[in-house]
PDB file of C-alpha atoms and ligand atoms in Angstrom:
ATOM      1  CA  MET M   1     115.373  94.490  92.838  1.00  0.00           C
ATOM      2  CA  SER M   2     115.972  94.447  96.605  1.00  0.00           C
ATOM      3  CA  ASP M   3     114.489  91.173  98.843  1.00  0.00           C
ATOM      4  CA  ILE M   4     111.689  92.633  99.572  1.00  0.00           C
ATOM      5  CA  SER M   5     111.550  90.428 103.464  1.00  0.00           C
ATOM      6  CA  GLU M   6     113.943  93.480 104.095  1.00  0.00           C
ATOM      7  CA  ILE M   7     112.490  96.693 103.376  1.00  0.00           C
ATOM      8  CA  PRO M   8     112.447  98.050 106.788  1.00  0.00           C
ATOM      9  CA  VAL M   9     109.061 100.031 108.409  1.00  0.00           C
ATOM     10  CA  SER M  10     109.088 103.832 107.470  1.00  0.00           C
ATOM     11  CA  ASN M  11     111.026 105.454 110.300  1.00  0.00           C
ATOM     12  CA  GLU M  12     108.525 108.675 110.125  1.00  0.00           C
ATOM     13  CA  THR M  13     105.788 106.868 112.718  1.00  0.00           C
ATOM     14  CA  ARG M  14     106.012 104.910 115.716  1.00  0.00           C
ATOM     15  CA  ARG M  15     104.627 101.351 115.242  1.00  0.00           C
ATOM     16  CA  ASP M  16     103.955 100.040 118.891  1.00  0.00           C
ATOM     17  CA  PHE M  17     103.089  96.261 119.312  1.00  0.00           C
ATOM     18  CA  LEU M  18     100.759  95.670 121.509  1.00  0.00           C
ATOM     19  CA  TYR M  19      99.259  92.022 121.651  1.00  0.00           C
ATOM     20  CA  VAL M  20      96.424  91.607 124.359  1.00  0.00           C
ATOM     21  CA  ALA M  21      95.581  88.482 126.026  1.00  0.00           C
ATOM     22  CA  THR M  22      91.607  88.634 125.547  1.00  0.00           C
ATOM     23  CA  ALA M  23      90.085  85.975 125.170  1.00  0.00           C
ATOM     24  CA  THR M  24      86.966  86.921 126.103  1.00  0.00           C
ATOM     25  CA  THR M  25      85.682  90.033 126.554  1.00  0.00           C
ATOM     26  CA  GLY M  26      86.971  93.148 128.603  1.00  0.00           C
ATOM     27  CA  ALA M  27      87.730  96.869 128.239  1.00  0.00           C
ATOM     28  CA  VAL M  28      91.084  97.834 126.788  1.00  0.00           C
ATOM     29  CA  ALA M  29      92.053 101.028 127.667  1.00  0.00           C
ATOM     30  CA  LEU M  30      95.521 101.755 126.185  1.00  0.00           C
ATOM     31  CA  GLY M  31      97.857 104.606 127.908  1.00  0.00           C
ATOM     32  CA  ALA M  32     101.642 105.966 127.235  1.00  0.00           C
ATOM     33  CA  ALA M  33     101.896 104.390 130.684  1.00  0.00           C
ATOM     34  CA  VAL M  34      98.975 102.170 131.728  1.00  0.00           C
ATOM     35  CA  TRP M  35      99.360  99.214 129.962  1.00  0.00           C
ATOM     36  CA  PRO M  36      97.392  96.650 129.896  1.00  0.00           C
ATOM     37  CA  LEU M  37      94.788  97.415 131.755  1.00  0.00           C
ATOM     38  CA  LEU M  38      92.094  94.327 131.016  1.00  0.00           C
ATOM     39  CA  ASP M  39      88.667  93.676 131.810  1.00  0.00           C
ATOM     40  CA  GLN M  40      88.636  95.846 134.528  1.00  0.00           C
ATOM     41  CA  MET M  41      85.198  96.376 133.610  1.00  0.00           C
ATOM     42  CA  ASN M  42      82.662  93.748 134.808  1.00  0.00           C
ATOM     43  CA  PRO M  43      81.370  93.449 130.939  1.00  0.00           C
ATOM     44  CA  SER M  44      77.753  92.688 131.281  1.00  0.00           C
ATOM     45  CA  ALA M  45      76.587  88.627 130.654  1.00  0.00           C
ATOM     46  CA  ASP M  46      75.196  89.472 127.203  1.00  0.00           C
ATOM     47  CA  VAL M  47      78.360  91.434 125.755  1.00  0.00           C
ATOM     48  CA  LEU M  48      80.397  88.543 127.609  1.00  0.00           C
ATOM     49  CA  SER M  49      78.167  85.923 125.907  1.00  0.00           C
ATOM     50  CA  ALA M  50      78.281  87.644 121.915  1.00  0.00           C
ATOM     51  CA  GLY M  51      82.170  87.666 122.520  1.00  0.00           C
ATOM     52  CA  LYS M  52      82.589  91.575 122.427  1.00  0.00           C
ATOM     53  CA  ILE M  53      85.446  93.838 123.166  1.00  0.00           C
ATOM     54  CA  GLU M  54      85.805  97.712 123.615  1.00  0.00           C
ATOM     55  CA  ILE M  55      89.096  99.301 122.868  1.00  0.00           C
ATOM     56  CA  ASP M  56      89.430 103.030 124.462  1.00  0.00           C
ATOM     57  CA  LEU M  57      91.756 104.347 121.754  1.00  0.00           C
ATOM     58  CA  SER M  58      92.754 107.636 122.788  1.00  0.00           C
ATOM     59  CA  GLY M  59      96.133 106.795 123.630  1.00  0.00           C
ATOM     60  CA  VAL M  60      96.926 105.497 120.466  1.00  0.00           C
ATOM     61  CA  GLU M  61      99.403 107.753 118.303  1.00  0.00           C
ATOM     62  CA  SER M  62      98.523 108.348 115.024  1.00  0.00           C
ATOM     63  CA  GLY M  63     101.095 106.189 112.877  1.00  0.00           C
ATOM     64  CA  SER M  64     100.642 103.550 115.515  1.00  0.00           C
ATOM     65  CA  ARG M  65      99.520  99.627 114.987  1.00  0.00           C
ATOM     66  CA  ILE M  66      98.289  97.675 117.945  1.00  0.00           C
ATOM     67  CA  THR M  67      96.616  93.833 117.765  1.00  0.00           C
ATOM     68  CA  LEU M  68      94.311  92.597 119.951  1.00  0.00           C
ATOM     69  CA  LYS M  69      92.718  89.029 119.950  1.00  0.00           C
ATOM     70  CA  TRP M  70      89.174  88.837 119.248  1.00  0.00           C
ATOM     71  CA  GLN M  71      87.735  85.299 118.883  1.00  0.00           C
ATOM     72  CA  GLY M  72      91.307  83.491 119.182  1.00  0.00           C
ATOM     73  CA  ARG M  73      92.280  86.083 115.794  1.00  0.00           C
ATOM     74  CA  PRO M  74      94.199  88.713 115.958  1.00  0.00           C
ATOM     75  CA  ILE M  75      92.689  92.352 114.993  1.00  0.00           C
ATOM     76  CA  PHE M  76      95.295  95.071 113.518  1.00  0.00           C
ATOM     77  CA  ILE M  77      94.205  98.767 113.993  1.00  0.00           C
ATOM     78  CA  ASP M  78      96.105 100.825 111.626  1.00  0.00           C
ATOM     79  CA  HIS M  79      95.975 104.603 113.132  1.00  0.00           C
ATOM     80  CA  ARG M  80      96.952 105.692 109.941  1.00  0.00           C
ATOM     81  CA  PRO M  81      98.803 108.971 109.273  1.00  0.00           C
ATOM     82  CA  GLU M  82      97.365 111.108 106.577  1.00  0.00           C
ATOM     83  CA  ALA M  83      99.977 110.409 104.545  1.00  0.00           C
ATOM     84  CA  ARG M  84      99.521 106.565 104.420  1.00  0.00           C
ATOM     85  CA  ILE M  85      95.688 107.342 104.287  1.00  0.00           C
ATOM     86  CA  ALA M  86      96.735 109.043 100.598  1.00  0.00           C
ATOM     87  CA  LEU M  87      98.619 106.458  99.984  1.00  0.00           C
ATOM     88  CA  ALA M  88      95.615 103.740  99.911  1.00  0.00           C
ATOM     89  CA  LYS M  89      93.144 105.968  98.249  1.00  0.00           C
ATOM     90  CA  ALA M  90      95.763 106.316  95.268  1.00  0.00           C
ATOM     91  CA  ASP M  91      95.413 103.025  94.267  1.00  0.00           C
ATOM     92  CA  ASP M  92      91.452 102.791  94.721  1.00  0.00           C
ATOM     93  CA  ASN M  93      90.724 102.101  90.968  1.00  0.00           C
ATOM     94  CA  ASN M  94      94.634 100.238  90.783  1.00  0.00           C
ATOM     95  CA  PRO M  95      93.412  97.938  87.651  1.00  0.00           C
ATOM     96  CA  ASP M  96      95.846  95.645  88.982  1.00  0.00           C
ATOM     97  CA  LEU M  97      94.119  95.223  92.609  1.00  0.00           C
ATOM     98  CA  ILE M  98      93.859  91.190  92.938  1.00  0.00           C
ATOM     99  CA  ASP M  99      90.952  92.059  95.273  1.00  0.00           C
ATOM    100  CA  PRO M 100      89.417  95.524  93.916  1.00  0.00           C
ATOM    101  CA  ALA M 101      87.601  97.482  97.069  1.00  0.00           C
ATOM    102  CA  THR M 102      88.030 101.332  97.711  1.00  0.00           C
ATOM    103  CA  ASP M 103      89.796 101.996 101.125  1.00  0.00           C
ATOM    104  CA  ALA M 104      86.647 103.677 101.929  1.00  0.00           C
ATOM    105  CA  ALA M 105      84.657 100.330 101.448  1.00  0.00           C
ATOM    106  CA  ARG M 106      87.117  99.183 104.005  1.00  0.00           C
ATOM    107  CA  THR M 107      86.912 101.986 106.548  1.00  0.00           C
ATOM    108  CA  GLN M 108      84.754 103.376 108.454  1.00  0.00           C
ATOM    109  CA  ARG M 109      86.409 106.576 109.405  1.00  0.00           C
ATOM    110  CA  ALA M 110      89.703 106.800 107.844  1.00  0.00           C
ATOM    111  CA  GLU M 111      91.928 107.389 109.851  1.00  0.00           C
ATOM    112  CA  TRP M 112      91.721 103.756 111.837  1.00  0.00           C
ATOM    113  CA  LEU M 113      92.068 100.741 109.454  1.00  0.00           C
ATOM    114  CA  VAL M 114      91.090  97.725 111.775  1.00  0.00           C
ATOM    115  CA  VAL M 115      91.126  93.994 109.795  1.00  0.00           C
ATOM    116  CA  ILE M 116      91.779  90.458 111.232  1.00  0.00           C
ATOM    117  CA  GLY M 117      94.983  89.683 110.802  1.00  0.00           C
ATOM    118  CA  VAL M 118      95.494  86.752 109.213  1.00  0.00           C
ATOM    119  CA  CYS M 119      96.977  86.362 105.879  1.00  0.00           C
ATOM    120  CA  THR M 120      93.896  85.440 103.665  1.00  0.00           C
ATOM    121  CA  HIS M 121      96.390  82.499 101.970  1.00  0.00           C
ATOM    122  CA  LEU M 122      96.380  79.718 104.744  1.00  0.00           C
ATOM    123  CA  GLY M 123      96.434  82.035 107.702  1.00  0.00           C
ATOM    124  CA  CYS M 124     100.266  82.900 109.019  1.00  0.00           C
ATOM    125  CA  ILE M 125      99.836  86.679 110.616  1.00  0.00           C
ATOM    126  CA  PRO M 126     101.844  89.199 108.030  1.00  0.00           C
ATOM    127  CA  LEU M 127     104.410  90.921 109.801  1.00  0.00           C
ATOM    128  CA  GLY M 128     104.727  94.315 109.734  1.00  0.00           C
ATOM    129  CA  GLN M 129     102.941  95.280 113.071  1.00  0.00           C
ATOM    130  CA  LYS M 130     105.931  95.575 115.040  1.00  0.00           C
ATOM    131  CA  GLU M 131     108.517  98.819 113.899  1.00  0.00           C
ATOM    132  CA  GLY M 132     111.430  97.082 112.065  1.00  0.00           C
ATOM    133  CA  GLU M 133     109.622  94.185 110.680  1.00  0.00           C
ATOM    134  CA  PRO M 134     109.087  94.141 107.223  1.00  0.00           C
ATOM    135  CA  VAL M 135     106.215  95.478 105.579  1.00  0.00           C
ATOM    136  CA  GLY M 136     106.451  95.192 101.590  1.00  0.00           C
ATOM    137  CA  GLN M 137     106.282  97.707  99.576  1.00  0.00           C
ATOM    138  CA  TRP M 138     103.296  99.144  99.461  1.00  0.00           C
ATOM    139  CA  GLU M 139     104.153  99.983 102.840  1.00  0.00           C
ATOM    140  CA  GLY M 140     101.086  97.691 105.019  1.00  0.00           C
ATOM    141  CA  TRP M 141     102.126  93.676 105.586  1.00  0.00           C
ATOM    142  CA  TYR M 142     104.348  91.341 104.403  1.00  0.00           C
ATOM    143  CA  CYS M 143     103.026  87.509 105.373  1.00  0.00           C
ATOM    144  CA  ALA M 144     106.436  85.894 105.355  1.00  0.00           C
ATOM    145  CA  CYS M 145     104.990  82.244 104.551  1.00  0.00           C
ATOM    146  CA  HIS M 146     104.716  82.560 101.130  1.00  0.00           C
ATOM    147  CA  GLY M 147     105.259  86.510 100.073  1.00  0.00           C
ATOM    148  CA  SER M 148     101.877  88.333  99.965  1.00  0.00           C
ATOM    149  CA  VAL M 149     101.965  91.712 100.988  1.00  0.00           C
ATOM    150  CA  TYR M 150      99.148  93.651 101.491  1.00  0.00           C
ATOM    151  CA  ASP M 151      98.847  97.629 101.391  1.00  0.00           C
ATOM    152  CA  THR M 152      98.230 100.594 103.675  1.00  0.00           C
ATOM    153  CA  ALA M 153      93.910  99.460 103.364  1.00  0.00           C
ATOM    154  CA  GLY M 154      94.764  95.759 103.587  1.00  0.00           C
ATOM    155  CA  ARG M 155      94.340  95.035 100.292  1.00  0.00           C
ATOM    156  CA  VAL M 156      96.248  92.032  99.091  1.00  0.00           C
ATOM    157  CA  ARG M 157      98.659  93.255  96.135  1.00  0.00           C
ATOM    158  CA  ARG M 158     100.571  90.598  95.549  1.00  0.00           C
ATOM    159  CA  GLY M 159      99.598  86.605  96.442  1.00  0.00           C
ATOM    160  CA  PRO M 160      99.956  83.587  96.949  1.00  0.00           C
ATOM    161  CA  ALA M 161      97.073  85.567  98.984  1.00  0.00           C
ATOM    162  CA  PRO M 162      93.638  84.743  97.177  1.00  0.00           C
ATOM    163  CA  ARG M 163      91.908  87.843  98.906  1.00  0.00           C
ATOM    164  CA  ASN M 164      92.088  91.021 101.269  1.00  0.00           C
ATOM    165  CA  LEU M 165      92.811  90.367 104.684  1.00  0.00           C
ATOM    166  CA  ASP M 166      89.244  90.271 106.206  1.00  0.00           C
ATOM    167  CA  LEU M 167      87.316  92.800 107.956  1.00  0.00           C
ATOM    168  CA  PRO M 168      85.637  92.162 111.445  1.00  0.00           C
ATOM    169  CA  PRO M 169      82.414  93.446 112.345  1.00  0.00           C
ATOM    170  CA  TYR M 170      83.343  96.730 114.532  1.00  0.00           C
ATOM    171  CA  ASN M 171      81.087  99.784 114.941  1.00  0.00           C
ATOM    172  CA  PHE M 172      82.261 103.275 116.938  1.00  0.00           C
ATOM    173  CA  ILE M 173      80.560 103.631 120.509  1.00  0.00           C
ATOM    174  CA  SER M 174      82.036 107.277 120.391  1.00  0.00           C
ATOM    175  CA  ASP M 175      85.176 108.665 118.507  1.00  0.00           C
ATOM    176  CA  THR M 176      87.746 106.743 120.803  1.00  0.00           C
ATOM    177  CA  LEU M 177      85.811 103.726 121.703  1.00  0.00           C
ATOM    178  CA  LEU M 178      85.439 100.977 119.277  1.00  0.00           C
ATOM    179  CA  GLY M 179      83.702  98.325 119.571  1.00  0.00           C
ATOM    180  CA  ILE M 180      84.603  94.780 118.054  1.00  0.00           C
ATOM    181  CA  GLY M 181      82.277  91.585 118.026  1.00  0.00           C
TER     182      GLY M 181
HETATM  183  S1  LIG S 201      99.853  82.245 104.719  1.00  0.00           S
HETATM  184 FE1  LIG S 201     100.609  84.322 104.152  1.00  0.00          FE
HETATM  185  S2  LIG S 201     101.390  84.011 101.858  1.00  0.00           S
HETATM  186 FE2  LIG S 201     100.952  81.655 102.158  1.00  0.00          FE
END
């Protein structure tokens, strides 16, 4: 059996890694050549106090993963292509799920998975956001600290992590504008 840490990210899709230091609140525009663009929209005081961020997803290609920072924590956003969605849904009723949940229950729109990128074991940041990083056998994320593996719905498939990657509060303000917080 191969070492799971050596399983590379699939070459079928491009996975971008974009880490945005938005410690407070800002507007993030993701585009091919306009990165990063932070805090350009003078958010209102109430938005600032609520710690909300808005992210323009229009430049995030299908198959790409990006990372944002929200309230000091990494947020993983995965623009999932059909194959990755199908992989998640295929295991909705798998009796081996450690923390059972359907893919639909973990997403508001199937093509966008939004999770807090903190391993639910002891808080490491799982690998899988950068191209070439190990993602584990379920094509999601791999935590190198103690070997937990997550699938393409962010469900834990191998411990010691006890539960799925947590979901942040978020909403789609429009088809391409995501609000977190
Ligand atoms: S912190 Fe991720 S497996 Fe322990």
